[in-house]
Amino acid sequence: MKLDLPRYTERFGAISLHGVQRVYELDSGFNNGRTASETVQSIGNDEISEIEKKMAIVIPIKGERLKLLEGVLSGIPHDCLTIIVSNSPRQPVDRYKLEKEALEQFNRFVGKNAIILHQKDLGLSEALKQVGHTTIFGPDDIVRNGKAEGMITGMLLAKMAGKDYVGFIDADNYVPGAVNEYVKIFTSGIAMSKSPYTMVRISWIYKPKVSESGLYFSKWGRVSEITNQYLNSLVSYYTGFETEVMRTGNSGEHCMSIKLAELLTYSSGFSVEPYEIVNILEEFGGILPTENFDAMDKGVEVMQVETRNPHFHEEKGDDHLKEMFNGSLSCVYNSKICPPKLREKIIEDLRGRGILDEGQDLFPLKKISPFKDIDIHQFAKILHEKATSFVHSV
Ligand code: GDD
């Protein structure tokens, strides 16, 4: 893959927030490590392939159409470990069983390494309880509903499988070729990064919508513009310079090194992606005290790469847009580093949009603790013994 070197970087404590980088060639051949020019870097196929072997791709899924899941599976490079974490209904039709069968059939033909697990499996909750990772539980002492909860379960499975990197791809993508591009971007970003603490986020070139006059190639989602605006305001407040660096606040498609992933605190449901950025600013921004000395020393890199493929996914309607909107702004609003002026602005904005009433406040987010200290061997042992939905096919 041939892509821009970061042209612009916002430095915030130990964090390097790189501006959006463009892809020039999806496949740039085997010229490993060759710099195509002073501003463009070529990541050769051998290097990409080596990183893919160390990467797990987590697909969170809840009741998506099987045809879409099958397409997504076919887009993931063979050497990555595929991990499906499902929260699909098991009654009246056992949708999880159908997903498992589709995965097993796919694997039979391609001979691939894959894991599938249901988020509500009591054996999973038992394993998490035994290792003390209970902030992911609801009041019933089992893993809560939510995309973040699925992603975190997937990260634990990736760590358990000994992977160094973990990426996330939604199950409702219509274009297998786009899925393939996301993973190539993940691996290229990792190859370019100078720190072991790295995150690579996808910025979609277009998110097309069907309109009466045909396809409209819009650039921004309805929530993402506002999320980015407030994340940028948070950065600007401390640097004293306005910035537009953050463009991927809500990006569901992103990857991290496990070394970074295990240090972060996560927030529940659909606020997970913007909160990753807020938590990185909290942990490594040099404003609050931290115990993560190695990351402070080596630095944390956040890359944002614009795809060549447009993003075609299932449109779910407006139901959870409000949840996403509130969740995204709540991340900033409730952060320990959010200045009072910015908090006031967020509340005014939400009242102006009729989302909050006078006197009403933004709900605090449910947080999930970092997983760096959990005993992953103990977790694996109990999961293998107790989780009835768990399948690891090689
Ligand atoms: N395991 C699991 N558990 N998966 C879930 C759950 C859950 O409780 N809820 C949703 N998912 C899966 C969906 O099946 C899908 O694969 C993925 O998570 C994203 O959910 P969607 O319902 O399709 O979300 P969206 O398309 O509105 O929003 C997506 O894009 C946003 C950026 O535009 C999500 O990825 C957001 O997180 C992202 O911010």
Tab-separated table of C-alpha atoms and ligand atoms in Angstrom, residues 59-64 85-87 119 145-147 150-151 169-172 204 207 250-253 270 272-274 313-314 316 320 324, ligand 1:
chain	number	residue	atom	x	y	z
A	59	ILE	CA	-16.465	-8.379	14.194
A	60	PRO	CA	-19.132	-7.273	16.681
A	61	ILE	CA	-22.535	-8.471	15.475
A	62	LYS	CA	-26.119	-8.176	16.612
A	63	GLY	CA	-28.764	-9.568	14.312
A	64	GLU	CA	-27.203	-8.567	10.985
A	85	VAL	CA	-18.483	-11.613	19.145
A	86	SER	CA	-22.212	-11.896	18.802
A	87	ASN	CA	-25.108	-10.495	20.760
A	119	GLN	CA	-21.571	-12.113	24.478
A	145	ASN	CA	-25.622	-5.436	25.899
A	146	GLY	CA	-23.595	-3.057	23.754
A	147	LYS	CA	-21.134	-2.807	20.934
A	150	GLY	CA	-18.615	-6.991	22.317
A	151	MET	CA	-15.402	-5.215	21.285
A	169	ILE	CA	-14.898	-4.110	11.512
A	170	ASP	CA	-18.702	-3.870	11.663
A	171	ALA	CA	-20.642	-6.864	10.383
A	172	ASP	CA	-23.044	-4.837	8.222
A	204	TRP	CA	-14.199	7.102	4.936
A	207	LYS	CA	-20.517	7.445	3.055
A	250	ASN	CA	-16.891	7.990	15.719
A	251	SER	CA	-14.906	5.644	13.501
A	252	GLY	CA	-16.129	2.108	14.185
A	253	GLU	CA	-13.384	0.734	11.955
A	270	PHE	CA	-21.832	3.423	20.981
A	272	VAL	CA	-16.809	3.663	22.780
A	273	GLU	CA	-14.994	5.228	19.806
A	274	PRO	CA	-14.983	8.922	20.868
A	313	HIS	CA	-23.357	-0.185	5.231
A	314	GLU	CA	-26.806	-1.063	6.505
A	316	LYS	CA	-30.468	1.410	10.758
A	320	HIS	CA	-29.736	5.086	18.059
A	324	MET	CA	-24.712	8.064	19.727
B	1	GDD	N1	-21.441	-7.883	19.864
B	1	GDD	C1	-22.295	-6.861	19.697
B	1	GDD	N2	-23.070	-6.499	20.756
B	1	GDD	N3	-22.364	-6.214	18.512
B	1	GDD	C2	-23.247	-5.187	18.397
B	1	GDD	C3	-24.094	-4.778	19.451
B	1	GDD	C4	-24.011	-5.494	20.704
B	1	GDD	O1	-24.730	-5.238	21.675
B	1	GDD	N4	-24.841	-3.735	18.999
B	1	GDD	C5	-24.473	-3.500	17.718
B	1	GDD	N5	-23.520	-4.386	17.343
B	1	GDD	C6	-22.829	-4.506	16.055
B	1	GDD	C7	-23.716	-4.412	14.838
B	1	GDD	O2	-24.280	-5.662	14.473
B	1	GDD	C8	-22.721	-3.910	13.792
B	1	GDD	O3	-21.941	-4.955	13.272
B	1	GDD	C9	-21.835	-2.978	14.611
B	1	GDD	O4	-21.955	-3.386	15.967
B	1	GDD	C10	-22.241	-1.510	14.486
B	1	GDD	O5	-23.586	-1.381	14.859
B	1	GDD	P1	-24.645	-0.573	13.960
B	1	GDD	O6	-25.974	-0.678	14.619
B	1	GDD	O7	-24.527	-0.999	12.542
B	1	GDD	O8	-24.088	0.902	14.145
B	1	GDD	P2	-24.116	2.150	13.138
B	1	GDD	O9	-23.900	1.711	11.738
B	1	GDD	O10	-25.255	3.005	13.409
B	1	GDD	O11	-22.837	2.923	13.674
B	1	GDD	C11	-21.559	2.435	13.383
B	1	GDD	O12	-20.805	3.434	12.768
B	1	GDD	C12	-20.558	4.572	13.596
B	1	GDD	C13	-19.759	5.586	12.790
B	1	GDD	O13	-20.495	6.055	11.728
B	1	GDD	C14	-20.897	1.943	14.686
B	1	GDD	O14	-19.688	1.284	14.383
B	1	GDD	C15	-20.618	3.105	15.606
B	1	GDD	O15	-19.915	2.627	16.768
B	1	GDD	C16	-19.812	4.151	14.854
B	1	GDD	O16	-19.571	5.246	15.702
